[in-house]
């Protein structure tokens, strides 16, 4: 049997839980002694030599909340810090099929839940739950490598599916039970198969892959799974270590339209007849590959990548590198929709905006960011060409940064990634990288990295007073010209700007 190496804190938690079990049994000797196991991802990660802070305690003969109360009582009686127990009620739409109790034990969050079996009907992914055996609990899980237990009494890993340890060793993702039935019961497991296969760069076994391709499963994905759950799984893929493999798997299994669900076709402003998804879904893969190359540590020729060439002040805006990478992945995944429009209430908006908002239920900021990266790529490429040609003015550059906003660094990366779609080879990569490096260097040299936050040197109230006009809509044009002047005169003073307003703008208004 496999064993795992515990940290000192994990070791102490296991000893403490064993003491709790003995305390309960001493008070209730007529009841079978509890058997506690650590379940799921913690066991998998430990066997892979990875850190894991998600400790889920599976209980064979008591509810999670009851055991958490016993644990807190033991902690209190023995002088340990005690935390409040969070009772997480059953919420199948959030994949919480059974009540869970969470509390802090020795500084680590621990979830307590009883072993269970699940029975599904044909039209819902919400199961009927009953107390179960360890084998029941293992077999109802999504994939074998997530179905392992660590028995804290024997200190051994238990593999009730009979395949989890071998699949972990061989790099295989498969379902514990027959995959078609597994996916029919809960189609969300399809997305989890894809996510874990991409996360660990594992192969999906043949029978599981064949089941994913069945048209019935795609229908069930649409009918049974909430869009919030789709978005959660997609976000984890985009933020994972291998987002390129994630989108490749989505395309391989023909799931692009199921995951990135569009609005009804009668709401589209223009669309070709009888298409079920955008023509160029392969763009998502190619663009993701390009983005990842540009944000890697170095280019193929050993030179610094475009991301690594950016000063830290550029990387810190807009949420930092983690947020930047996430935004870029979403924009790359959604790029096949970039030139399609849809009627949204009384407005016409990009299809990608509605897909992010409604199809995968991410935030308004995510919708805005995705569409912004799509829309700014072409004008940014033109400005970068002017920069290389030496014809770019500080004002034009500053106005572009103000228009894009704090996400301008990822816009640079995305524009470069798009340009690489039309070129190939290390020479082309170096040329594109150098062009956009020149753009970034010019932004920094002109002190425009935070031009999006630049305040008017003369405010609207003062400008109106100088011009002898009342504040109103016309003042916006005045302030636009004030900003133009500021960008053209980086060392200009407030007094000089007021003179410009009086003498130049005032003259033009007379």
GROMACS .gro file of C-alpha atoms in nm:
model
  510
    1UNK     CA    1   0.000   0.000   0.000
    2UNK     CA    2   0.115   0.355  -0.070
    3UNK     CA    3   0.203   0.592   0.210
    4UNK     CA    4   0.232   0.969   0.206
    5UNK     CA    5   0.461   1.214   0.383
    6UNK     CA    6   0.281   1.447   0.622
    7UNK     CA    7   0.390   1.791   0.732
    8UNK     CA    8   0.427   1.838   1.109
    9UNK     CA    9   0.094   2.024   1.119
   10UNK     CA   10  -0.083   1.752   0.920
   11UNK     CA   11   0.066   1.491   1.148
   12UNK     CA   12  -0.060   1.678   1.453
   13UNK     CA   13  -0.408   1.714   1.299
   14UNK     CA   14  -0.426   1.340   1.235
   15UNK     CA   15  -0.320   1.262   1.593
   16UNK     CA   16  -0.575   1.509   1.725
   17UNK     CA   17  -0.854   1.353   1.516
   18UNK     CA   18  -0.763   1.006   1.640
   19UNK     CA   19  -0.788   1.137   1.996
   20UNK     CA   20  -1.132   1.279   1.914
   21UNK     CA   21  -1.241   0.940   1.781
   22UNK     CA   22  -1.127   0.771   2.104
   23UNK     CA   23  -1.305   1.035   2.313
   24UNK     CA   24  -1.631   0.984   2.124
   25UNK     CA   25  -1.604   0.606   2.155
   26UNK     CA   26  -1.542   0.629   2.529
   27UNK     CA   27  -1.865   0.831   2.564
   28UNK     CA   28  -2.062   0.611   2.324
   29UNK     CA   29  -1.915   0.260   2.353
   30UNK     CA   30  -2.230   0.101   2.214
   31UNK     CA   31  -2.166   0.275   1.877
   32UNK     CA   32  -1.912   0.147   1.621
   33UNK     CA   33  -1.585   0.336   1.646
   34UNK     CA   34  -1.554   0.603   1.378
   35UNK     CA   35  -1.310   0.557   1.090
   36UNK     CA   36  -1.177   0.879   0.942
   37UNK     CA   37  -1.012   0.923   0.605
   38UNK     CA   38  -0.870   1.220   0.417
   39UNK     CA   39  -1.034   1.217   0.076
   40UNK     CA   40  -0.976   1.331  -0.279
   41UNK     CA   41  -0.740   1.598  -0.404
   42UNK     CA   42  -0.518   1.611  -0.095
   43UNK     CA   43  -0.428   1.244  -0.136
   44UNK     CA   44  -0.364   1.283  -0.509
   45UNK     CA   45  -0.143   1.587  -0.462
   46UNK     CA   46   0.053   1.429  -0.178
   47UNK     CA   47   0.132   1.125  -0.393
   48UNK     CA   48   0.246   1.361  -0.671
   49UNK     CA   49   0.473   1.546  -0.428
   50UNK     CA   50   0.264   1.864  -0.448
   51UNK     CA   51   0.154   2.091  -0.165
   52UNK     CA   52  -0.211   2.072  -0.072
   53UNK     CA   53  -0.405   2.275   0.180
   54UNK     CA   54  -0.750   2.125   0.113
   55UNK     CA   55  -0.808   1.868   0.384
   56UNK     CA   56  -1.143   1.690   0.347
   57UNK     CA   57  -1.223   1.444   0.624
   58UNK     CA   58  -1.461   1.165   0.515
   59UNK     CA   59  -1.655   1.009   0.804
   60UNK     CA   60  -1.809   0.664   0.795
   61UNK     CA   61  -2.079   0.690   1.063
   62UNK     CA   62  -2.155   1.050   1.160
   63UNK     CA   63  -2.248   1.378   0.995
   64UNK     CA   64  -1.975   1.629   0.921
   65UNK     CA   65  -2.130   1.893   1.144
   66UNK     CA   66  -2.156   1.656   1.442
   67UNK     CA   67  -1.791   1.554   1.413
   68UNK     CA   68  -1.682   1.918   1.376
   69UNK     CA   69  -1.861   1.995   1.703
   70UNK     CA   70  -1.677   1.711   1.876
   71UNK     CA   71  -1.347   1.840   1.734
   72UNK     CA   72  -1.412   2.192   1.861
   73UNK     CA   73  -1.506   2.058   2.204
   74UNK     CA   74  -1.180   1.863   2.217
   75UNK     CA   75  -0.981   2.169   2.106
   76UNK     CA   76  -1.144   2.381   2.377
   77UNK     CA   77  -1.088   2.125   2.652
   78UNK     CA   78  -0.721   2.088   2.564
   79UNK     CA   79  -0.632   2.456   2.531
   80UNK     CA   80  -0.620   2.485   2.152
   81UNK     CA   81  -0.764   2.784   1.964
   82UNK     CA   82  -1.124   2.721   1.859
   83UNK     CA   83  -1.285   2.860   1.544
   84UNK     CA   84  -1.646   2.893   1.443
   85UNK     CA   85  -1.791   2.603   1.245
   86UNK     CA   86  -1.923   2.705   0.904
   87UNK     CA   87  -2.212   2.482   0.807
   88UNK     CA   88  -2.236   2.464   0.428
   89UNK     CA   89  -2.581   2.341   0.341
   90UNK     CA   90  -2.659   2.112   0.053
   91UNK     CA   91  -2.653   2.311  -0.273
   92UNK     CA   92  -2.646   2.084  -0.578
   93UNK     CA   93  -2.622   2.371  -0.826
   94UNK     CA   94  -2.288   2.457  -0.667
   95UNK     CA   95  -2.185   2.089  -0.662
   96UNK     CA   96  -2.247   2.068  -0.288
   97UNK     CA   97  -2.456   1.753  -0.282
   98UNK     CA   98  -2.423   1.697   0.091
   99UNK     CA   99  -2.401   1.913   0.399
  100UNK     CA  100  -2.042   2.000   0.488
  101UNK     CA  101  -1.891   2.152   0.800
  102UNK     CA  102  -1.575   2.361   0.781
  103UNK     CA  103  -1.359   2.487   1.066
  104UNK     CA  104  -0.997   2.574   1.136
  105UNK     CA  105  -0.789   2.307   1.307
  106UNK     CA  106  -0.436   2.410   1.408
  107UNK     CA  107  -0.446   2.690   1.154
  108UNK     CA  108  -0.563   2.481   0.856
  109UNK     CA  109  -0.914   2.478   0.717
  110UNK     CA  110  -1.065   2.130   0.740
  111UNK     CA  111  -1.390   2.013   0.578
  112UNK     CA  112  -1.590   1.735   0.744
  113UNK     CA  113  -1.841   1.532   0.544
  114UNK     CA  114  -1.978   1.181   0.571
  115UNK     CA  115  -1.918   0.908   0.314
  116UNK     CA  116  -2.206   0.887   0.071
  117UNK     CA  117  -2.363   0.708  -0.221
  118UNK     CA  118  -2.552   0.885  -0.498
  119UNK     CA  119  -2.846   0.784  -0.716
  120UNK     CA  120  -2.952   0.993  -1.017
  121UNK     CA  121  -3.271   1.020  -1.217
  122UNK     CA  122  -3.268   1.077  -1.591
  123UNK     CA  123  -3.339   1.449  -1.614
  124UNK     CA  124  -3.123   1.608  -1.346
  125UNK     CA  125  -2.766   1.611  -1.221
  126UNK     CA  126  -2.895   1.647  -0.864
  127UNK     CA  127  -2.857   1.307  -0.695
  128UNK     CA  128  -3.042   1.136  -0.416
  129UNK     CA  129  -2.794   1.111  -0.128
  130UNK     CA  130  -2.752   0.837   0.130
  131UNK     CA  131  -2.482   0.741   0.379
  132UNK     CA  132  -2.241   0.509   0.202
  133UNK     CA  133  -1.935   0.291   0.232
  134UNK     CA  134  -1.585   0.403   0.133
  135UNK     CA  135  -1.629   0.208  -0.191
  136UNK     CA  136  -1.962   0.381  -0.260
  137UNK     CA  137  -1.799   0.719  -0.202
  138UNK     CA  138  -1.500   0.640  -0.422
  139UNK     CA  139  -1.706   0.507  -0.711
  140UNK     CA  140  -1.938   0.810  -0.722
  141UNK     CA  141  -1.644   1.050  -0.775
  142UNK     CA  142  -1.551   1.211  -1.106
  143UNK     CA  143  -1.220   1.039  -1.186
  144UNK     CA  144  -1.013   0.764  -1.031
  145UNK     CA  145  -0.718   0.982  -0.928
  146UNK     CA  146  -0.960   1.196  -0.724
  147UNK     CA  147  -1.113   0.889  -0.557
  148UNK     CA  148  -0.821   0.792  -0.332
  149UNK     CA  149  -0.839   0.796   0.049
  150UNK     CA  150  -0.577   0.830   0.319
  151UNK     CA  151  -0.681   0.627   0.625
  152UNK     CA  152  -0.557   0.821   0.926
  153UNK     CA  153  -0.577   0.510   1.146
  154UNK     CA  154  -0.365   0.279   0.929
  155UNK     CA  155  -0.172   0.567   0.768
  156UNK     CA  156  -0.218   0.399   0.430
  157UNK     CA  157  -0.361   0.512   0.099
  158UNK     CA  158  -0.675   0.322   0.002
  159UNK     CA  159  -0.778   0.274  -0.362
  160UNK     CA  160  -1.135   0.143  -0.365
  161UNK     CA  161  -1.173   0.188  -0.742
  162UNK     CA  162  -0.877  -0.042  -0.798
  163UNK     CA  163  -0.737   0.193  -1.062
  164UNK     CA  164  -0.659   0.524  -0.895
  165UNK     CA  165  -0.298   0.452  -0.799
  166UNK     CA  166  -0.217   0.295  -1.137
  167UNK     CA  167  -0.377   0.586  -1.324
  168UNK     CA  168  -0.183   0.834  -1.113
  169UNK     CA  169   0.137   0.646  -1.194
  170UNK     CA  170   0.059   0.617  -1.566
  171UNK     CA  171  -0.089   0.965  -1.616
  172UNK     CA  172  -0.440   0.851  -1.709
  173UNK     CA  173  -0.772   1.028  -1.653
  174UNK     CA  174  -1.071   0.792  -1.641
  175UNK     CA  175  -1.399   0.764  -1.457
  176UNK     CA  176  -1.438   0.508  -1.175
  177UNK     CA  177  -1.753   0.362  -1.331
  178UNK     CA  178  -1.869   0.323  -1.690
  179UNK     CA  179  -1.811   0.671  -1.838
  180UNK     CA  180  -2.130   0.715  -2.040
  181UNK     CA  181  -2.343   0.645  -1.733
  182UNK     CA  182  -2.112   0.863  -1.522
  183UNK     CA  183  -2.153   1.159  -1.759
  184UNK     CA  184  -2.524   1.102  -1.805
  185UNK     CA  185  -2.568   1.117  -1.427
  186UNK     CA  186  -2.367   1.438  -1.398
  187UNK     CA  187  -2.241   1.599  -1.721
  188UNK     CA  188  -2.029   1.843  -1.520
  189UNK     CA  189  -1.786   1.553  -1.487
  190UNK     CA  190  -1.702   1.596  -1.856
  191UNK     CA  191  -1.557   1.939  -1.786
  192UNK     CA  192  -1.376   1.808  -1.480
  193UNK     CA  193  -1.218   1.533  -1.690
  194UNK     CA  194  -1.092   1.798  -1.931
  195UNK     CA  195  -0.971   2.022  -1.649
  196UNK     CA  196  -0.772   1.755  -1.468
  197UNK     CA  197  -0.632   1.612  -1.792
  198UNK     CA  198  -0.500   1.957  -1.883
  199UNK     CA  199  -0.390   2.043  -1.529
  200UNK     CA  200  -0.166   1.739  -1.500
  201UNK     CA  201  -0.101   1.691  -1.872
  202UNK     CA  202  -0.255   1.342  -1.849
  203UNK     CA  203  -0.411   1.131  -2.123
  204UNK     CA  204  -0.785   1.064  -2.127
  205UNK     CA  205  -0.848   0.692  -2.156
  206UNK     CA  206  -1.014   0.570  -2.475
  207UNK     CA  207  -1.349   0.464  -2.330
  208UNK     CA  208  -1.385   0.793  -2.142
  209UNK     CA  209  -1.297   0.989  -2.457
  210UNK     CA  210  -1.553   0.796  -2.664
  211UNK     CA  211  -1.825   0.873  -2.408
  212UNK     CA  212  -1.745   1.246  -2.415
  213UNK     CA  213  -1.797   1.245  -2.792
  214UNK     CA  214  -2.149   1.102  -2.768
  215UNK     CA  215  -2.412   1.356  -2.884
  216UNK     CA  216  -2.634   1.267  -2.587
  217UNK     CA  217  -2.365   1.395  -2.350
  218UNK     CA  218  -2.343   1.727  -2.532
  219UNK     CA  219  -2.720   1.763  -2.503
  220UNK     CA  220  -2.701   1.685  -2.131
  221UNK     CA  221  -2.429   1.947  -2.088
  222UNK     CA  222  -2.669   2.206  -2.224
  223UNK     CA  223  -2.976   2.079  -2.039
  224UNK     CA  224  -2.848   1.985  -1.694
  225UNK     CA  225  -2.551   2.207  -1.608
  226UNK     CA  226  -2.587   2.562  -1.482
  227UNK     CA  227  -2.379   2.818  -1.669
  228UNK     CA  228  -2.220   2.924  -1.340
  229UNK     CA  229  -2.070   2.575  -1.302
  230UNK     CA  230  -1.944   2.584  -1.661
  231UNK     CA  231  -1.778   2.917  -1.586
  232UNK     CA  232  -1.614   2.786  -1.269
  233UNK     CA  233  -1.458   2.492  -1.453
  234UNK     CA  234  -1.350   2.709  -1.746
  235UNK     CA  235  -1.189   2.965  -1.516
  236UNK     CA  236  -0.986   2.691  -1.351
  237UNK     CA  237  -0.872   2.568  -1.692
  238UNK     CA  238  -0.774   2.919  -1.802
  239UNK     CA  239  -0.584   2.979  -1.477
  240UNK     CA  240  -0.424   2.634  -1.475
  241UNK     CA  241  -0.072   2.538  -1.578
  242UNK     CA  242  -0.171   2.419  -1.929
  243UNK     CA  243  -0.445   2.642  -2.075
  244UNK     CA  244  -0.334   2.552  -2.428
  245UNK     CA  245  -0.409   2.186  -2.362
  246UNK     CA  246  -0.745   2.290  -2.213
  247UNK     CA  247  -0.860   2.465  -2.530
  248UNK     CA  248  -0.716   2.183  -2.744
  249UNK     CA  249  -0.929   1.931  -2.553
  250UNK     CA  250  -1.238   2.151  -2.580
  251UNK     CA  251  -1.187   2.166  -2.958
  252UNK     CA  252  -1.093   1.799  -2.990
  253UNK     CA  253  -1.420   1.690  -2.833
  254UNK     CA  254  -1.632   1.944  -3.019
  255UNK     CA  255  -1.740   2.120  -2.700
  256UNK     CA  256  -1.661   2.479  -2.798
  257UNK     CA  257  -2.021   2.581  -2.871
  258UNK     CA  258  -2.149   2.391  -2.565
  259UNK     CA  259  -1.911   2.568  -2.329
  260UNK     CA  260  -1.906   2.913  -2.490
  261UNK     CA  261  -2.282   2.926  -2.539
  262UNK     CA  262  -2.405   3.212  -2.756
  263UNK     CA  263  -2.736   3.401  -2.743
  264UNK     CA  264  -3.025   3.274  -2.960
  265UNK     CA  265  -2.948   3.319  -3.329
  266UNK     CA  266  -3.252   3.538  -3.392
  267UNK     CA  267  -3.085   3.802  -3.174
  268UNK     CA  268  -2.770   3.814  -3.386
  269UNK     CA  269  -2.726   4.121  -3.603
  270UNK     CA  270  -2.577   3.921  -3.889
  271UNK     CA  271  -2.497   3.554  -3.913
  272UNK     CA  272  -2.442   3.298  -4.183
  273UNK     CA  273  -2.717   3.045  -4.224
  274UNK     CA  274  -2.712   2.719  -4.034
  275UNK     CA  275  -2.381   2.749  -3.848
  276UNK     CA  276  -2.365   2.603  -3.501
  277UNK     CA  277  -2.041   2.773  -3.398
  278UNK     CA  278  -1.801   3.031  -3.543
  279UNK     CA  279  -1.612   2.916  -3.851
  280UNK     CA  280  -1.263   2.968  -3.712
  281UNK     CA  281  -1.272   2.805  -3.370
  282UNK     CA  282  -0.914   2.690  -3.434
  283UNK     CA  283  -0.814   3.055  -3.385
  284UNK     CA  284  -0.869   3.001  -3.012
  285UNK     CA  285  -0.594   2.739  -3.002
  286UNK     CA  286  -0.350   2.930  -3.221
  287UNK     CA  287  -0.400   3.254  -3.031
  288UNK     CA  288  -0.365   3.084  -2.693
  289UNK     CA  289  -0.035   2.933  -2.809
  290UNK     CA  290   0.091   3.276  -2.921
  291UNK     CA  291  -0.012   3.445  -2.596
  292UNK     CA  292   0.164   3.183  -2.388
  293UNK     CA  293   0.481   3.223  -2.593
  294UNK     CA  294   0.475   3.601  -2.540
  295UNK     CA  295   0.426   3.572  -2.162
  296UNK     CA  296   0.686   3.298  -2.114
  297UNK     CA  297   1.023   3.370  -1.963
  298UNK     CA  298   1.211   3.394  -2.292
  299UNK     CA  299   1.173   3.361  -2.667
  300UNK     CA  300   1.301   3.065  -2.862
  301UNK     CA  301   1.620   3.258  -2.944
  302UNK     CA  302   1.688   3.317  -2.575
  303UNK     CA  303   1.590   3.684  -2.573
  304UNK     CA  304   1.347   3.812  -2.312
  305UNK     CA  305   0.979   3.758  -2.394
  306UNK     CA  306   0.753   4.056  -2.449
  307UNK     CA  307   0.607   4.022  -2.099
  308UNK     CA  308   0.948   3.992  -1.935
  309UNK     CA  309   1.069   4.299  -2.122
  310UNK     CA  310   0.800   4.513  -1.961
  311UNK     CA  311   0.904   4.724  -1.662
  312UNK     CA  312   0.748   4.614  -1.335
  313UNK     CA  313   0.540   4.930  -1.317
  314UNK     CA  314   0.359   4.807  -1.629
  315UNK     CA  315   0.300   4.459  -1.489
  316UNK     CA  316   0.159   4.590  -1.161
  317UNK     CA  317  -0.131   4.779  -1.322
  318UNK     CA  318  -0.466   4.612  -1.379
  319UNK     CA  319  -0.428   4.345  -1.111
  320UNK     CA  320  -0.077   4.220  -1.180
  321UNK     CA  321   0.052   3.927  -1.384
  322UNK     CA  322  -0.199   3.669  -1.258
  323UNK     CA  323  -0.499   3.881  -1.357
  324UNK     CA  324  -0.327   3.973  -1.682
  325UNK     CA  325  -0.272   3.610  -1.781
  326UNK     CA  326  -0.630   3.518  -1.694
  327UNK     CA  327  -0.769   3.803  -1.906
  328UNK     CA  328  -0.549   3.707  -2.198
  329UNK     CA  329  -0.660   3.343  -2.185
  330UNK     CA  330  -1.029   3.438  -2.182
  331UNK     CA  331  -0.979   3.676  -2.474
  332UNK     CA  332  -0.791   3.412  -2.671
  333UNK     CA  333  -1.055   3.147  -2.599
  334UNK     CA  334  -1.335   3.383  -2.712
  335UNK     CA  335  -1.161   3.535  -3.014
  336UNK     CA  336  -1.356   3.326  -3.269
  337UNK     CA  337  -1.656   3.547  -3.177
  338UNK     CA  338  -1.466   3.876  -3.208
  339UNK     CA  339  -1.638   4.005  -3.525
  340UNK     CA  340  -1.994   3.895  -3.445
  341UNK     CA  341  -2.262   4.124  -3.302
  342UNK     CA  342  -2.588   4.062  -3.117
  343UNK     CA  343  -2.886   4.271  -3.009
  344UNK     CA  344  -2.883   4.302  -2.631
  345UNK     CA  345  -3.194   4.486  -2.514
  346UNK     CA  346  -3.171   4.822  -2.692
  347UNK     CA  347  -2.801   4.799  -2.772
  348UNK     CA  348  -2.584   4.616  -3.021
  349UNK     CA  349  -2.290   4.450  -2.852
  350UNK     CA  350  -2.022   4.194  -2.943
  351UNK     CA  351  -2.131   3.832  -2.912
  352UNK     CA  352  -1.823   3.768  -2.699
  353UNK     CA  353  -1.954   4.015  -2.440
  354UNK     CA  354  -2.279   3.821  -2.397
  355UNK     CA  355  -2.104   3.483  -2.402
  356UNK     CA  356  -1.884   3.587  -2.109
  357UNK     CA  357  -2.174   3.744  -1.921
  358UNK     CA  358  -2.444   3.482  -1.984
  359UNK     CA  359  -2.276   3.180  -2.141
  360UNK     CA  360  -2.011   3.128  -1.873
  361UNK     CA  361  -2.149   3.370  -1.612
  362UNK     CA  362  -1.835   3.564  -1.540
  363UNK     CA  363  -1.825   3.925  -1.427
  364UNK     CA  364  -1.906   4.246  -1.611
  365UNK     CA  365  -1.536   4.332  -1.582
  366UNK     CA  366  -1.448   4.005  -1.759
  367UNK     CA  367  -1.689   4.087  -2.042
  368UNK     CA  368  -1.545   4.437  -2.078
  369UNK     CA  369  -1.187   4.311  -2.064
  370UNK     CA  370  -1.243   4.039  -2.324
  371UNK     CA  371  -1.413   4.272  -2.571
  372UNK     CA  372  -1.158   4.546  -2.505
  373UNK     CA  373  -0.866   4.317  -2.586
  374UNK     CA  374  -1.039   4.218  -2.910
  375UNK     CA  375  -1.126   4.573  -3.013
  376UNK     CA  376  -0.802   4.751  -2.928
  377UNK     CA  377  -0.570   4.504  -3.101
  378UNK     CA  378  -0.595   4.656  -3.450
  379UNK     CA  379  -0.554   5.025  -3.355
  380UNK     CA  380  -0.273   4.933  -3.117
  381UNK     CA  381  -0.091   4.747  -3.397
  382UNK     CA  382  -0.119   5.057  -3.616
  383UNK     CA  383   0.021   5.278  -3.340
  384UNK     CA  384   0.307   5.034  -3.285
  385UNK     CA  385   0.394   5.059  -3.655
  386UNK     CA  386   0.402   5.439  -3.626
  387UNK     CA  387   0.624   5.406  -3.322
  388UNK     CA  388   0.878   5.198  -3.515
  389UNK     CA  389   0.855   5.439  -3.808
  390UNK     CA  390   0.927   5.735  -3.579
  391UNK     CA  391   0.603   5.915  -3.666
  392UNK     CA  392   0.417   5.863  -3.336
  393UNK     CA  393   0.348   6.173  -3.128
  394UNK     CA  394   0.334   6.172  -2.751
  395UNK     CA  395  -0.024   6.298  -2.766
  396UNK     CA  396  -0.142   6.013  -2.988
  397UNK     CA  397   0.029   5.757  -2.766
  398UNK     CA  398  -0.108   5.910  -2.447
  399UNK     CA  399  -0.462   5.926  -2.582
  400UNK     CA  400  -0.445   5.561  -2.676
  401UNK     CA  401  -0.331   5.461  -2.327
  402UNK     CA  402  -0.615   5.670  -2.183
  403UNK     CA  403  -0.863   5.504  -2.415
  404UNK     CA  404  -0.750   5.150  -2.332
  405UNK     CA  405  -0.712   5.212  -1.960
  406UNK     CA  406  -0.519   5.014  -1.703
  407UNK     CA  407  -0.528   4.697  -1.911
  408UNK     CA  408  -0.305   4.847  -2.180
  409UNK     CA  409  -0.011   4.609  -2.106
  410UNK     CA  410  -0.223   4.301  -2.180
  411UNK     CA  411  -0.363   4.480  -2.483
  412UNK     CA  412  -0.007   4.509  -2.614
  413UNK     CA  413   0.047   4.138  -2.556
  414UNK     CA  414  -0.281   4.045  -2.723
  415UNK     CA  415  -0.213   4.266  -3.027
  416UNK     CA  416   0.127   4.101  -3.065
  417UNK     CA  417  -0.026   3.754  -3.033
  418UNK     CA  418  -0.278   3.838  -3.307
  419UNK     CA  419  -0.003   3.963  -3.535
  420UNK     CA  420   0.181   3.634  -3.490
  421UNK     CA  421  -0.116   3.450  -3.642
  422UNK     CA  422   0.002   3.572  -3.983
  423UNK     CA  423   0.370   3.492  -3.932
  424UNK     CA  424   0.576   3.187  -3.846
  425UNK     CA  425   0.916   3.103  -3.709
  426UNK     CA  426   1.160   3.242  -3.456
  427UNK     CA  427   1.257   3.534  -3.682
  428UNK     CA  428   0.897   3.651  -3.707
  429UNK     CA  429   0.851   3.613  -3.332
  430UNK     CA  430   1.160   3.824  -3.267
  431UNK     CA  431   1.045   4.093  -3.511
  432UNK     CA  432   0.696   4.118  -3.360
  433UNK     CA  433   0.837   4.114  -3.008
  434UNK     CA  434   1.084   4.391  -3.092
  435UNK     CA  435   0.808   4.607  -3.243
  436UNK     CA  436   0.589   4.592  -2.935
  437UNK     CA  437   0.889   4.627  -2.704
  438UNK     CA  438   0.955   4.957  -2.883
  439UNK     CA  439   0.596   5.061  -2.811
  440UNK     CA  440   0.630   4.975  -2.442
  441UNK     CA  441   0.967   5.147  -2.416
  442UNK     CA  442   0.817   5.461  -2.570
  443UNK     CA  443   0.530   5.455  -2.319
  444UNK     CA  444   0.777   5.434  -2.033
  445UNK     CA  445   1.016   5.693  -2.178
  446UNK     CA  446   0.729   5.941  -2.220
  447UNK     CA  447   0.607   5.870  -1.864
  448UNK     CA  448   0.270   5.754  -1.992
  449UNK     CA  449   0.237   5.415  -1.818
  450UNK     CA  450  -0.040   5.562  -1.603
  451UNK     CA  451  -0.174   5.814  -1.852
  452UNK     CA  452  -0.519   5.656  -1.809
  453UNK     CA  453  -0.527   5.807  -1.458
  454UNK     CA  454  -0.393   6.150  -1.555
  455UNK     CA  455  -0.596   6.440  -1.415
  456UNK     CA  456  -0.666   6.761  -1.606
  457UNK     CA  457  -0.420   7.027  -1.498
  458UNK     CA  458  -0.708   7.277  -1.512
  459UNK     CA  459  -1.046   7.144  -1.399
  460UNK     CA  460  -1.377   7.205  -1.572
  461UNK     CA  461  -1.503   7.464  -1.326
  462UNK     CA  462  -1.189   7.674  -1.366
  463UNK     CA  463  -1.191   7.637  -1.746
  464UNK     CA  464  -1.555   7.750  -1.762
  465UNK     CA  465  -1.473   8.054  -1.550
  466UNK     CA  466  -1.181   8.148  -1.776
  467UNK     CA  467  -1.401   8.120  -2.084
  468UNK     CA  468  -1.698   8.292  -1.923
  469UNK     CA  469  -1.934   8.003  -1.996
  470UNK     CA  470  -2.162   7.790  -1.785
  471UNK     CA  471  -2.063   7.429  -1.717
  472UNK     CA  472  -2.242   7.199  -1.962
  473UNK     CA  473  -2.194   6.955  -2.248
  474UNK     CA  474  -1.970   7.195  -2.440
  475UNK     CA  475  -1.718   7.176  -2.157
  476UNK     CA  476  -1.622   6.818  -2.251
  477UNK     CA  477  -1.469   6.940  -2.577
  478UNK     CA  478  -1.276   7.205  -2.382
  479UNK     CA  479  -1.136   6.947  -2.140
  480UNK     CA  480  -1.044   6.718  -2.429
  481UNK     CA  481  -0.834   6.999  -2.574
  482UNK     CA  482  -0.681   7.064  -2.231
  483UNK     CA  483  -0.571   6.698  -2.219
  484UNK     CA  484  -0.432   6.724  -2.573
  485UNK     CA  485  -0.230   7.025  -2.461
  486UNK     CA  486  -0.103   6.845  -2.151
  487UNK     CA  487   0.014   6.548  -2.355
  488UNK     CA  488   0.186   6.778  -2.604
  489UNK     CA  489   0.345   6.981  -2.322
  490UNK     CA  490   0.457   6.734  -2.052
  491UNK     CA  491   0.640   7.012  -1.866
  492UNK     CA  492   0.366   7.269  -1.910
  493UNK     CA  493   0.246   7.457  -1.602
  494UNK     CA  494  -0.104   7.528  -1.482
  495UNK     CA  495  -0.058   7.896  -1.569
  496UNK     CA  496   0.052   7.813  -1.924
  497UNK     CA  497  -0.251   7.585  -1.966
  498UNK     CA  498  -0.486   7.858  -1.842
  499UNK     CA  499  -0.332   8.095  -2.097
  500UNK     CA  500  -0.390   7.832  -2.370
  501UNK     CA  501  -0.755   7.805  -2.265
  502UNK     CA  502  -0.802   8.182  -2.267
  503UNK     CA  503  -0.607   8.271  -2.580
  504UNK     CA  504  -0.653   7.969  -2.807
  505UNK     CA  505  -0.971   7.792  -2.702
  506UNK     CA  506  -1.137   8.123  -2.619
  507UNK     CA  507  -1.047   8.264  -2.961
  508UNK     CA  508  -1.187   7.957  -3.134
  509UNK     CA  509  -1.516   7.995  -2.945
  510UNK     CA  510  -1.566   8.359  -3.041
   0.00000   0.00000   0.00000
